[in-house]
mmCIF file with all atom_site columns, C-alpha atoms in Angstrom:
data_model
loop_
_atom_site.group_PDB
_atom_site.id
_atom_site.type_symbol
_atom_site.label_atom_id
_atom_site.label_alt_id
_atom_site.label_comp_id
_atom_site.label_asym_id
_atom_site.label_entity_id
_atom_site.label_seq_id
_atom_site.pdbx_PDB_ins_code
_atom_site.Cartn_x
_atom_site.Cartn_y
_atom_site.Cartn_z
_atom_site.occupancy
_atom_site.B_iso_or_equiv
_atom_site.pdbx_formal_charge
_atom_site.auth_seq_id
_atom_site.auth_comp_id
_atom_site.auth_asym_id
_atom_site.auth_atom_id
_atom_site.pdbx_PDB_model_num
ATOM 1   C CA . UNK A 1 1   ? 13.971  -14.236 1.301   1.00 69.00 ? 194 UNK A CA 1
ATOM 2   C CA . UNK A 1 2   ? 14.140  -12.355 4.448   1.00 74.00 ? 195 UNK A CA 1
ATOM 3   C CA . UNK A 1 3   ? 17.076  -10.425 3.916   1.00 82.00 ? 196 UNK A CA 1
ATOM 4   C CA . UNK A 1 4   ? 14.929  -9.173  0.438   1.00 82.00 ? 197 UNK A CA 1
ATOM 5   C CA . UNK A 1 5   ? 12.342  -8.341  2.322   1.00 81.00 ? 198 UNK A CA 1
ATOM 6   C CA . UNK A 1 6   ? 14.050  -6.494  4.334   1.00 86.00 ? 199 UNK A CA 1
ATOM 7   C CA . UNK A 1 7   ? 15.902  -4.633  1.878   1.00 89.00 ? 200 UNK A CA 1
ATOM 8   C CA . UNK A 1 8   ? 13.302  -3.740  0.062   1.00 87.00 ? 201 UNK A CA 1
ATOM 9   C CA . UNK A 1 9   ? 11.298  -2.003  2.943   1.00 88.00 ? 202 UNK A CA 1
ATOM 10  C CA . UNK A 1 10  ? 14.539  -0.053  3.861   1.00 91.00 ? 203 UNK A CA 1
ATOM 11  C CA . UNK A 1 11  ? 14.799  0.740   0.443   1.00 91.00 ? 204 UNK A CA 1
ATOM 12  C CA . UNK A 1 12  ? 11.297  2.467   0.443   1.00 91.00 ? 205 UNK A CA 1
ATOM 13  C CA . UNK A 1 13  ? 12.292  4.296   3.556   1.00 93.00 ? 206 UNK A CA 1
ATOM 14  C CA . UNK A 1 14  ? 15.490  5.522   1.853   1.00 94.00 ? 207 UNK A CA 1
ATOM 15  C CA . UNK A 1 15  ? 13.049  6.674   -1.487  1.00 92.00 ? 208 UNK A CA 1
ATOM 16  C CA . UNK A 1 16  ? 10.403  8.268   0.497   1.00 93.00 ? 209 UNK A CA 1
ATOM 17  C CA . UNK A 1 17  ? 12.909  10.088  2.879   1.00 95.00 ? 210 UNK A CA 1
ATOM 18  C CA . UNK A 1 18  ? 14.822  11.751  -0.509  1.00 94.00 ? 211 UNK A CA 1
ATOM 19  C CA . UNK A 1 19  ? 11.081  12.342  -1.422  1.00 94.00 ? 212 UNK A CA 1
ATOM 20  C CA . UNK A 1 20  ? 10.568  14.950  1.373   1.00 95.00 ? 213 UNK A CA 1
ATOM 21  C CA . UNK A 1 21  ? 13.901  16.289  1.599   1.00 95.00 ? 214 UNK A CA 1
ATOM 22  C CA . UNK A 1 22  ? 12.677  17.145  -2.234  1.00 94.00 ? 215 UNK A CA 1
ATOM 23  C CA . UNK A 1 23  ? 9.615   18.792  -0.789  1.00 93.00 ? 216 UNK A CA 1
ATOM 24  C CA . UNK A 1 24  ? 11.355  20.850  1.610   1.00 95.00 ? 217 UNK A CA 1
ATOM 25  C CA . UNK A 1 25  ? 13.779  22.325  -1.310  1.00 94.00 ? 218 UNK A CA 1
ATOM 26  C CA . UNK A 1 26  ? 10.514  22.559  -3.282  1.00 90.00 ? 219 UNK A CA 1
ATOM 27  C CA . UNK A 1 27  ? 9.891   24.632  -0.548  1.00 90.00 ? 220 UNK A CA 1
ATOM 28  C CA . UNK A 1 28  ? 12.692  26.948  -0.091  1.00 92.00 ? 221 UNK A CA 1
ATOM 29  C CA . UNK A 1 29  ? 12.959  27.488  -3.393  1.00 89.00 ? 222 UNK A CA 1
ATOM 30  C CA . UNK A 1 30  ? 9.320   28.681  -3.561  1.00 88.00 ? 223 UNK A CA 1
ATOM 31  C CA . UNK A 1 31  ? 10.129  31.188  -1.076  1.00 88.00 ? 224 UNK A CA 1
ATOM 32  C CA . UNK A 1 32  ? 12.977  32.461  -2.928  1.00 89.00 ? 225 UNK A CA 1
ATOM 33  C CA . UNK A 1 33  ? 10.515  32.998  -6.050  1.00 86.00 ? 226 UNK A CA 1
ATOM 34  C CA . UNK A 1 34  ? 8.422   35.045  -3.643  1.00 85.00 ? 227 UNK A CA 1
ATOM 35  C CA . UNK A 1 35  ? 11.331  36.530  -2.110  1.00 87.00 ? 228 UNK A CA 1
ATOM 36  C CA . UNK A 1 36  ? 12.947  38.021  -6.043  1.00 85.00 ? 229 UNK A CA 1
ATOM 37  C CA . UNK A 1 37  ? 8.760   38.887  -6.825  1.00 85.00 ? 230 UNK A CA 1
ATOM 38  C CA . UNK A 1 38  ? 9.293   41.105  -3.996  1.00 85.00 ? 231 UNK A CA 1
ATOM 39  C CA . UNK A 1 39  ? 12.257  42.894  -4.882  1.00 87.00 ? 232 UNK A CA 1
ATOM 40  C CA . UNK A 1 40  ? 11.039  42.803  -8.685  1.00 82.00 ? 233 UNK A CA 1
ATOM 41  C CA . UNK A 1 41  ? 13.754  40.295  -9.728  1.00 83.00 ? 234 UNK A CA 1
ATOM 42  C CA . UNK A 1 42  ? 11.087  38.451  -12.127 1.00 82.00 ? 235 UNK A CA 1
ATOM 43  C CA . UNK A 1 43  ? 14.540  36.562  -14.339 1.00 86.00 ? 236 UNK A CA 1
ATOM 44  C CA . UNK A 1 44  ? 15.966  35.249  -10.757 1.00 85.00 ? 237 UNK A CA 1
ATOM 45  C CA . UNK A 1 45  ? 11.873  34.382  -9.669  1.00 85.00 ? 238 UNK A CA 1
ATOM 46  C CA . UNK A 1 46  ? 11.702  32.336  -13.073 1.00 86.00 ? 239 UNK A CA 1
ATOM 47  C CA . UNK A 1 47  ? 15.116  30.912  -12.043 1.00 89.00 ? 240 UNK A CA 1
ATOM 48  C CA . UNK A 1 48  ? 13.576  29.731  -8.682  1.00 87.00 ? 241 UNK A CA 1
ATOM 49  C CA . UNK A 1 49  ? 10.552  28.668  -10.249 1.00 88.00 ? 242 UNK A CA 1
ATOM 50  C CA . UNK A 1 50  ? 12.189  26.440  -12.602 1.00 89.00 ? 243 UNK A CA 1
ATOM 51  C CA . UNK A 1 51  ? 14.141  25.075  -9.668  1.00 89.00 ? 244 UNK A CA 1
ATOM 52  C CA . UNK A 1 52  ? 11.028  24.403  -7.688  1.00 88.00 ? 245 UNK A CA 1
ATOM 53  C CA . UNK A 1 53  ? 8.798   22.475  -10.152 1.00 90.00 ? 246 UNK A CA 1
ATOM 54  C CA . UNK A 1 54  ? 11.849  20.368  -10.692 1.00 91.00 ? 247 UNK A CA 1
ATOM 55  C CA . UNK A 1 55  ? 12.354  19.763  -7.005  1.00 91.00 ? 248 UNK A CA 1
ATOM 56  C CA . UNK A 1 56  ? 8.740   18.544  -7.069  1.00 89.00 ? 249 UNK A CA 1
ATOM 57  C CA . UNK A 1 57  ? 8.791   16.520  -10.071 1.00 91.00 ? 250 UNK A CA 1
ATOM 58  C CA . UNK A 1 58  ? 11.949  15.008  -8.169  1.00 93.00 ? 251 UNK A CA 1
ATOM 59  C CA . UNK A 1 59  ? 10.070  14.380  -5.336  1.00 93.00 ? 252 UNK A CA 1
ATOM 60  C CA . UNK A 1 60  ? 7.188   12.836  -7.137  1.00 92.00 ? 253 UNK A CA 1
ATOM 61  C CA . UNK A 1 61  ? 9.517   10.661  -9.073  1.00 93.00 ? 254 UNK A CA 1
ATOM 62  C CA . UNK A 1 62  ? 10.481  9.162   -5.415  1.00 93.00 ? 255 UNK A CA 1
ATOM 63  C CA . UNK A 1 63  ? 7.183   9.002   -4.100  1.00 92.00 ? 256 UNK A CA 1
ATOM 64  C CA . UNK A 1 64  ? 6.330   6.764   -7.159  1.00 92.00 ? 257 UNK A CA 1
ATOM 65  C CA . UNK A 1 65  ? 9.250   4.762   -6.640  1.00 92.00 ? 258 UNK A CA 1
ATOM 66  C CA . UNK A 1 66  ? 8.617   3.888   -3.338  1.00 92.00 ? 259 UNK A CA 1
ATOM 67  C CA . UNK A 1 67  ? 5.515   3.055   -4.022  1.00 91.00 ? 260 UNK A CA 1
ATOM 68  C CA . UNK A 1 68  ? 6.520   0.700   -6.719  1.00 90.00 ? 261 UNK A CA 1
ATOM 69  C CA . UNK A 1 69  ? 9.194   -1.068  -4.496  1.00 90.00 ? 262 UNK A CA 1
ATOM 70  C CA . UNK A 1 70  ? 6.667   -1.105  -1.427  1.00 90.00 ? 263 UNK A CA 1
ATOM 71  C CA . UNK A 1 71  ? 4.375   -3.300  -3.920  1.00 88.00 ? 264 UNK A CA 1
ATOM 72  C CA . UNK A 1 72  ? 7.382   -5.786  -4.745  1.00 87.00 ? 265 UNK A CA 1
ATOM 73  C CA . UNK A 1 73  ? 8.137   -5.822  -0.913  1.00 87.00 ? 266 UNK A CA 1
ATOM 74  C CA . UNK A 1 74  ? 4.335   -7.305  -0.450  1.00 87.00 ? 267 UNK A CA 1
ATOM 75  C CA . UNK A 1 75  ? 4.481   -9.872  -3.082  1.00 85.00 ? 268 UNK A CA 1
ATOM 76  C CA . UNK A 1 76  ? 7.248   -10.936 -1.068  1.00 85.00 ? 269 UNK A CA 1
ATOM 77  C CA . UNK A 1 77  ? 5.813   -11.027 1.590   1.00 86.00 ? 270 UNK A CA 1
ATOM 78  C CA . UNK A 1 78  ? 3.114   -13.226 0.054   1.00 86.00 ? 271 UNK A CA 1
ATOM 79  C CA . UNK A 1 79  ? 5.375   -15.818 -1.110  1.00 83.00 ? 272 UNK A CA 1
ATOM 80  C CA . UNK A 1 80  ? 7.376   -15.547 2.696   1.00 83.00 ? 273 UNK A CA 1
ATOM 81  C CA . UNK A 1 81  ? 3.905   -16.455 4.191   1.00 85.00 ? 274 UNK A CA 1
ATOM 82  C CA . UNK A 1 82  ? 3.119   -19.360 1.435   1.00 85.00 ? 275 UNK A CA 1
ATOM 83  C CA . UNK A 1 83  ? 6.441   -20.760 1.841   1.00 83.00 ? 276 UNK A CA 1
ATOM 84  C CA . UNK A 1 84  ? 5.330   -21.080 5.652   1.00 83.00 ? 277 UNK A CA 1
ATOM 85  C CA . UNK A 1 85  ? 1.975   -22.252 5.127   1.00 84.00 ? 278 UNK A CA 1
ATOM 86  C CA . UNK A 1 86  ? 2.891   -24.668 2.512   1.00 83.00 ? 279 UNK A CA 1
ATOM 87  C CA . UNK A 1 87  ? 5.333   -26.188 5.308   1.00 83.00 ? 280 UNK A CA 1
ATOM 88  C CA . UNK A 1 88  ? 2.735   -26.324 7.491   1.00 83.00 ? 281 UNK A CA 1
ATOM 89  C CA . UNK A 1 89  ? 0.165   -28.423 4.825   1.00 82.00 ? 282 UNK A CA 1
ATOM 90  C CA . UNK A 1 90  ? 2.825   -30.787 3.855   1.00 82.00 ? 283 UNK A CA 1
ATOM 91  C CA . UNK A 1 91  ? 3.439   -31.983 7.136   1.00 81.00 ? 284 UNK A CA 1
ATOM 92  C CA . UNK A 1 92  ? -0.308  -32.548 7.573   1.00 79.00 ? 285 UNK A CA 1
ATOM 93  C CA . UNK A 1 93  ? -0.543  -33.790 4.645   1.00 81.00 ? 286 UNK A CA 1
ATOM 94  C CA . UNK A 1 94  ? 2.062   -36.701 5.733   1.00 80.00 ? 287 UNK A CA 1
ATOM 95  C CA . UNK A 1 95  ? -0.131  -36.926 9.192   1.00 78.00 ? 288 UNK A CA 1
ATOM 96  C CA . UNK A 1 96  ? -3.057  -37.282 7.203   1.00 73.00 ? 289 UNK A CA 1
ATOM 97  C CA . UNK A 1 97  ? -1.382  -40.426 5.329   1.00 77.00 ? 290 UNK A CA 1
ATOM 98  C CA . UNK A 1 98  ? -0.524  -42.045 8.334   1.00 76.00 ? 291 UNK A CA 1
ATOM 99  C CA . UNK A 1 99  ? -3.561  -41.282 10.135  1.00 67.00 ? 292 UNK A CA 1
ATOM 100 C CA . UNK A 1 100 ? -5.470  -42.674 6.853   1.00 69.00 ? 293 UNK A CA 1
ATOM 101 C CA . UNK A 1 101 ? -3.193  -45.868 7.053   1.00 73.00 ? 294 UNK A CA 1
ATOM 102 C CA . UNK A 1 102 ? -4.220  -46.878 10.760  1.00 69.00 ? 295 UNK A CA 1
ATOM 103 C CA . UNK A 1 103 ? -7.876  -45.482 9.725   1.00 67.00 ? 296 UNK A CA 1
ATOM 104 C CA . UNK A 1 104 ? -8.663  -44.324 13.368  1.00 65.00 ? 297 UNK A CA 1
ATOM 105 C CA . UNK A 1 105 ? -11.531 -41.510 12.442  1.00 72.00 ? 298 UNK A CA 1
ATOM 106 C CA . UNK A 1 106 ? -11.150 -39.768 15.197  1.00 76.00 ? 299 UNK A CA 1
ATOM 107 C CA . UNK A 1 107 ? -7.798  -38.893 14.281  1.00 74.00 ? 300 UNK A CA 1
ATOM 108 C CA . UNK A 1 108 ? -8.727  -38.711 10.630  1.00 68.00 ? 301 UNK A CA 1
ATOM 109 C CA . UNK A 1 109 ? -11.398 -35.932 11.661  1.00 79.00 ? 302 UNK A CA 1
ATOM 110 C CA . UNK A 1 110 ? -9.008  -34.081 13.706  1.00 80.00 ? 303 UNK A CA 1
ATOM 111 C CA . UNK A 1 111 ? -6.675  -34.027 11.221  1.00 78.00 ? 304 UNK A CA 1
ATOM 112 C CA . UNK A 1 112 ? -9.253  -32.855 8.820   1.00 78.00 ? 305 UNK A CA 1
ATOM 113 C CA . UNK A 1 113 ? -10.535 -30.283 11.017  1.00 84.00 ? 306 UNK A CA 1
ATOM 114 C CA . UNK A 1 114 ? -6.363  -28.755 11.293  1.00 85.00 ? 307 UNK A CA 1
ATOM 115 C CA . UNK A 1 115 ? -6.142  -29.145 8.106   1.00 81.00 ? 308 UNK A CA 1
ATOM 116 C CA . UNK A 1 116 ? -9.824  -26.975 7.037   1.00 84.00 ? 309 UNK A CA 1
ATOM 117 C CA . UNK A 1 117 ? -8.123  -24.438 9.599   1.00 82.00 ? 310 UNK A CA 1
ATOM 118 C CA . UNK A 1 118 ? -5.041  -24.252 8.024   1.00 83.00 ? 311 UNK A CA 1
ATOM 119 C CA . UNK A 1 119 ? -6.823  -23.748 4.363   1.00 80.00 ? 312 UNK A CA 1
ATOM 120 C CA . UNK A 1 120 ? -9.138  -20.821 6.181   1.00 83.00 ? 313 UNK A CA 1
ATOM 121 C CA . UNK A 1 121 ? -5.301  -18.996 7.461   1.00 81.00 ? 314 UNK A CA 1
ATOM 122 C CA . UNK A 1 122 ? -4.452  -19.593 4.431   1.00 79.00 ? 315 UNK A CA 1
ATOM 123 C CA . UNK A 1 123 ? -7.549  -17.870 2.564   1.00 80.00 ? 316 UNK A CA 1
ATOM 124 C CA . UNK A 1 124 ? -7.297  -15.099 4.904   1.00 81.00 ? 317 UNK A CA 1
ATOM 125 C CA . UNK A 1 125 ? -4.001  -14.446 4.508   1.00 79.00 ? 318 UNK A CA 1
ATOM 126 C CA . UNK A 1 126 ? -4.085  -14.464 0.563   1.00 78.00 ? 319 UNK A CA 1
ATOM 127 C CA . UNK A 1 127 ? -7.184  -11.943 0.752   1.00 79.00 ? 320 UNK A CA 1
ATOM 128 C CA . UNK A 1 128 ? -5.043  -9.698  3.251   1.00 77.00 ? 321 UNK A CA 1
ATOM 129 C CA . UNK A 1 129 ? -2.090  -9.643  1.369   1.00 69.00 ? 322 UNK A CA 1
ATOM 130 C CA . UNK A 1 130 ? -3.845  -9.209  -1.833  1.00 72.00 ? 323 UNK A CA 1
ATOM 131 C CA . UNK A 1 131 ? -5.743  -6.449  -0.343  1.00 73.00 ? 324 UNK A CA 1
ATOM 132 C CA . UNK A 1 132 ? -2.190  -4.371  0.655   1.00 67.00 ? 325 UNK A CA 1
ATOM 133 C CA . UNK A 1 133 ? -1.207  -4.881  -2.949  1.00 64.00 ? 326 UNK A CA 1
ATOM 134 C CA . UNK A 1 134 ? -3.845  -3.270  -4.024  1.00 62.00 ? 327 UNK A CA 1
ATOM 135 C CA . UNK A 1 135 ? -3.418  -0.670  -1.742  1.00 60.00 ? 328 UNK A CA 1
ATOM 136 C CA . UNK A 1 136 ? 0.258   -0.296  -1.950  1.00 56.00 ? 329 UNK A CA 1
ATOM 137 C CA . UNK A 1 137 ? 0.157   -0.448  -6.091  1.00 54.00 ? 330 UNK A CA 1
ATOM 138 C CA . UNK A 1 138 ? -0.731  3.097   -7.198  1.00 46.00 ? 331 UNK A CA 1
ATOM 139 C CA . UNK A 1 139 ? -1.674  2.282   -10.786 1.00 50.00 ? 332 UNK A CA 1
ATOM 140 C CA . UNK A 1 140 ? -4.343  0.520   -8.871  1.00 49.00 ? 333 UNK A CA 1
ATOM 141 C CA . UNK A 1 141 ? -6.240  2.564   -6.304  1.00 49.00 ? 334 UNK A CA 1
ATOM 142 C CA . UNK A 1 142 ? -9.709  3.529   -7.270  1.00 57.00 ? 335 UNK A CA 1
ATOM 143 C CA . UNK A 1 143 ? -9.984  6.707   -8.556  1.00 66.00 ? 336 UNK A CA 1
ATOM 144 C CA . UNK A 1 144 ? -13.565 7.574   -5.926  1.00 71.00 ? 337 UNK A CA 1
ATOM 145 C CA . UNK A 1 145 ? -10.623 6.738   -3.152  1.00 65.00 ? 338 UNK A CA 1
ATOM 146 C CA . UNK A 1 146 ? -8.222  9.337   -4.605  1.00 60.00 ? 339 UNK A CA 1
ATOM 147 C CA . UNK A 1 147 ? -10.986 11.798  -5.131  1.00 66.00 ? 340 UNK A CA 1
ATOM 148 C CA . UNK A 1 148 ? -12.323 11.274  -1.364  1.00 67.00 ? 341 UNK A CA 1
ATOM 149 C CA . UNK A 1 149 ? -8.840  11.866  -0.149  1.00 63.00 ? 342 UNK A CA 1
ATOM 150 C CA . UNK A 1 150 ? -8.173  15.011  -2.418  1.00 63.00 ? 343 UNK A CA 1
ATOM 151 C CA . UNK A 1 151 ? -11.557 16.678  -1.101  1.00 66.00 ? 344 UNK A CA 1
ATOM 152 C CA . UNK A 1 152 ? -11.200 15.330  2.818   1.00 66.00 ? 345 UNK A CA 1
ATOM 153 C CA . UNK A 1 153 ? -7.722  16.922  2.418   1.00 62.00 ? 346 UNK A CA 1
ATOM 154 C CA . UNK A 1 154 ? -8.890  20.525  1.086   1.00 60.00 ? 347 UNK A CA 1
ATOM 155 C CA . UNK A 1 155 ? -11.785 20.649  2.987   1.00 70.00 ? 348 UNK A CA 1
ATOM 156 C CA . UNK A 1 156 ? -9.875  20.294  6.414   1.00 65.00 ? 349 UNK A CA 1
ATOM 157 C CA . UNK A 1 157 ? -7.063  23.041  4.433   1.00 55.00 ? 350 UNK A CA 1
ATOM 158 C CA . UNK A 1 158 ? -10.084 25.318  3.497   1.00 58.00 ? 351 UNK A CA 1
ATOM 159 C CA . UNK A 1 159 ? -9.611  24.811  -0.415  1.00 54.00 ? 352 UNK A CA 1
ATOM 160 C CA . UNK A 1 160 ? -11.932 24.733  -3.145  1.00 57.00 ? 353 UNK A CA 1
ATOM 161 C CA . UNK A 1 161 ? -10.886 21.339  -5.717  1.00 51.00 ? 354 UNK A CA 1
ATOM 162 C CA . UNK A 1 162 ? -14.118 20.167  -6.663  1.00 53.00 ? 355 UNK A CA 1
ATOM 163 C CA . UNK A 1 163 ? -13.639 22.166  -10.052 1.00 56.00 ? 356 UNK A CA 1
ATOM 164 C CA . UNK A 1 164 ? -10.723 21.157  -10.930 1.00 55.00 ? 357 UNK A CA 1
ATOM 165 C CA . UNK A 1 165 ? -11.633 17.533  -10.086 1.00 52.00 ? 358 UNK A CA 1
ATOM 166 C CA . UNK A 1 166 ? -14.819 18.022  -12.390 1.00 57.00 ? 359 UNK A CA 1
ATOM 167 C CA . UNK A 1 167 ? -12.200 19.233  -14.959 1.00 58.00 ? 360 UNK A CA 1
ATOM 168 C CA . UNK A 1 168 ? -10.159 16.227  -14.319 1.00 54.00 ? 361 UNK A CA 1
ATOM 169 C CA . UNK A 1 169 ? -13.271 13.774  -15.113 1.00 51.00 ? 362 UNK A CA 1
ATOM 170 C CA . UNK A 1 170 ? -15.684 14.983  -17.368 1.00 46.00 ? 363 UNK A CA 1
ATOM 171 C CA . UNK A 1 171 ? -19.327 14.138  -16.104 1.00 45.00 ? 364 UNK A CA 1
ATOM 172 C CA . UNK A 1 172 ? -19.246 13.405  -12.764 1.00 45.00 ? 365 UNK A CA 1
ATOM 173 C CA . UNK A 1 173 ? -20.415 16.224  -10.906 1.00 43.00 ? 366 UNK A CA 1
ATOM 174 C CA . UNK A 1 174 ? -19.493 14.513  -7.355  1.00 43.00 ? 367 UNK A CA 1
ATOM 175 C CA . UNK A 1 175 ? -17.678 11.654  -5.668  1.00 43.00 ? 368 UNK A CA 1
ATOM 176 C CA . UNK A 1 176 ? -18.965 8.323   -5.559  1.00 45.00 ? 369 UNK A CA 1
ATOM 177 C CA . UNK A 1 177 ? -19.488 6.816   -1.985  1.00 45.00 ? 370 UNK A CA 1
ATOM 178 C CA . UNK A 1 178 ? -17.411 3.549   -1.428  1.00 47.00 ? 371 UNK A CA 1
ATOM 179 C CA . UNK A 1 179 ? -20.383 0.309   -2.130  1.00 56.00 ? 372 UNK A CA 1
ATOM 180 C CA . UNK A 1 180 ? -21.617 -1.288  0.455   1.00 61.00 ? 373 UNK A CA 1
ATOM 181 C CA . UNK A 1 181 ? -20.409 -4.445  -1.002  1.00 61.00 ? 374 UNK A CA 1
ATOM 182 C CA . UNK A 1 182 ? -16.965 -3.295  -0.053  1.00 62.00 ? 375 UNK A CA 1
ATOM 183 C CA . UNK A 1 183 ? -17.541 -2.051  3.107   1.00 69.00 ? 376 UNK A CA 1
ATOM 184 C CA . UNK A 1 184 ? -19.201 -5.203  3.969   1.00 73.00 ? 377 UNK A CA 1
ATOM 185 C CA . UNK A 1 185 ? -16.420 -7.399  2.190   1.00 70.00 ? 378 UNK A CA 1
ATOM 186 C CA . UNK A 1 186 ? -14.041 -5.775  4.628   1.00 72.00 ? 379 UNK A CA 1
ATOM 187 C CA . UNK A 1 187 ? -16.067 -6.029  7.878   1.00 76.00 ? 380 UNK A CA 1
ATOM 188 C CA . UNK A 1 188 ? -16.023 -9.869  7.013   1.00 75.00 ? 381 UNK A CA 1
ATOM 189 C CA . UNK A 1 189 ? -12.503 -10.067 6.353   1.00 71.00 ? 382 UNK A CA 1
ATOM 190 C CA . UNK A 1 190 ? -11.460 -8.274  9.503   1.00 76.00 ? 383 UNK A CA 1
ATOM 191 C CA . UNK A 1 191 ? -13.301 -10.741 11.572  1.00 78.00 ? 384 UNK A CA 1
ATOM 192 C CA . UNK A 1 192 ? -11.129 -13.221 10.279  1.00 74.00 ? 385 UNK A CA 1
ATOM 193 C CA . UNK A 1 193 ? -8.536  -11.866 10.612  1.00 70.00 ? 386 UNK A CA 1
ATOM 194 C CA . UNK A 1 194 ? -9.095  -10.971 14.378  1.00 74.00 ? 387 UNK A CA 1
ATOM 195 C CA . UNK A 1 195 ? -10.445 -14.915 15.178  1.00 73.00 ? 388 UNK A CA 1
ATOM 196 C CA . UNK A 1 196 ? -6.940  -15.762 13.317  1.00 71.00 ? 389 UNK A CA 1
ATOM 197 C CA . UNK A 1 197 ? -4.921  -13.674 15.548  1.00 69.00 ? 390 UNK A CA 1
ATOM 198 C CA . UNK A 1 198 ? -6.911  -14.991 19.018  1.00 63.00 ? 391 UNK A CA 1
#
């Protein structure tokens, strides 16, 4: 399973690496449509043009890939770090039967209290890992995200996309803050996370 894993993640490297070499084409050709503008070619600039948006549409088509293939790399991942735990509970599980067969209950507790810890990893680790799928899967970000991004992005640029976000979703005249629900959901999840890790 390692080797896939592996694979996988070099495979995203490979995709997202033809995804800018894409961009910087997009790129060049773009200059070459403002290059035959200049010199009043317009056939070669719609020549270039063509050229470009394919180059981009190329480069999208990566981007989307990688993204796709990043997601199958973390469900991977997820069933690397089951296999582990699972390991890990069947051999208390076995300690708990022998402990349970001499009935000493201070070893039964102890056991019980390994075994509530190894549950709790085990939560934590689900949560986490479900949490980068969500974030790697792109059919599945929320939308507010994407929109937060687009304006953060523009606004540090000096561009003007609120319109043509509006335009983009009818009725909603501005972004909606992240809930503090979520916020909050993470804050606790971090923790433990961190207490894991210590």
């Amino acid at each position: 399973m390692d080797d896939c894993l592996f694979q996988l993640k070099f495979t995203t490297k490979q995709l997202e690496r033809l995804a800018k070499k894409s961009e910087k084409e997009q790129k060049v050709q773009q200059n070459k449509v403002k290059k035959a503008i200049q010199q009043k070619n317009i056939e070669g600039a719609r020549i270039y043009a063509e050229n470009a948006i394919r180059k981009k549409n190329e480069g999208l088509n990566y981007l989307r890939m990688a993204s796709r293939v990043d997601a199958v790399s973390s469900k991977v991942q997820t069933a690397v770090s089951m296999k582990h735990i699972s390991k890990q509970m069947e051999g208390l599980t076995k300690s708990l039967d022998k402990v349970m067969q001499s009935m000493d209950l201070q070893k039964v507790s102890q056991v019980m209290e390994k075994f509530e810890h190894q549950f709790e990893d085990l939560d934590v680790r689900t949560s986490t890992l479900d949490d980068a799928m969500g974030a790697a899967t792109t059919l599945s970000t929320p939308t507010e995200q994407v929109d937060q991004l687009i304006q953060q992005v523009a606004e540090e640029s000096g561009l003007e996309v609120m319109d043509q976000l509006r335009e983009l979703q009818p009725g909603e005249a501005s972004l909606a803050a992240p809930s503090a629900a979520a916020s909050n959901k993470e804050d606790q999840l971090s923790r433990r996370l961190a207490a894991l890790r210590h």
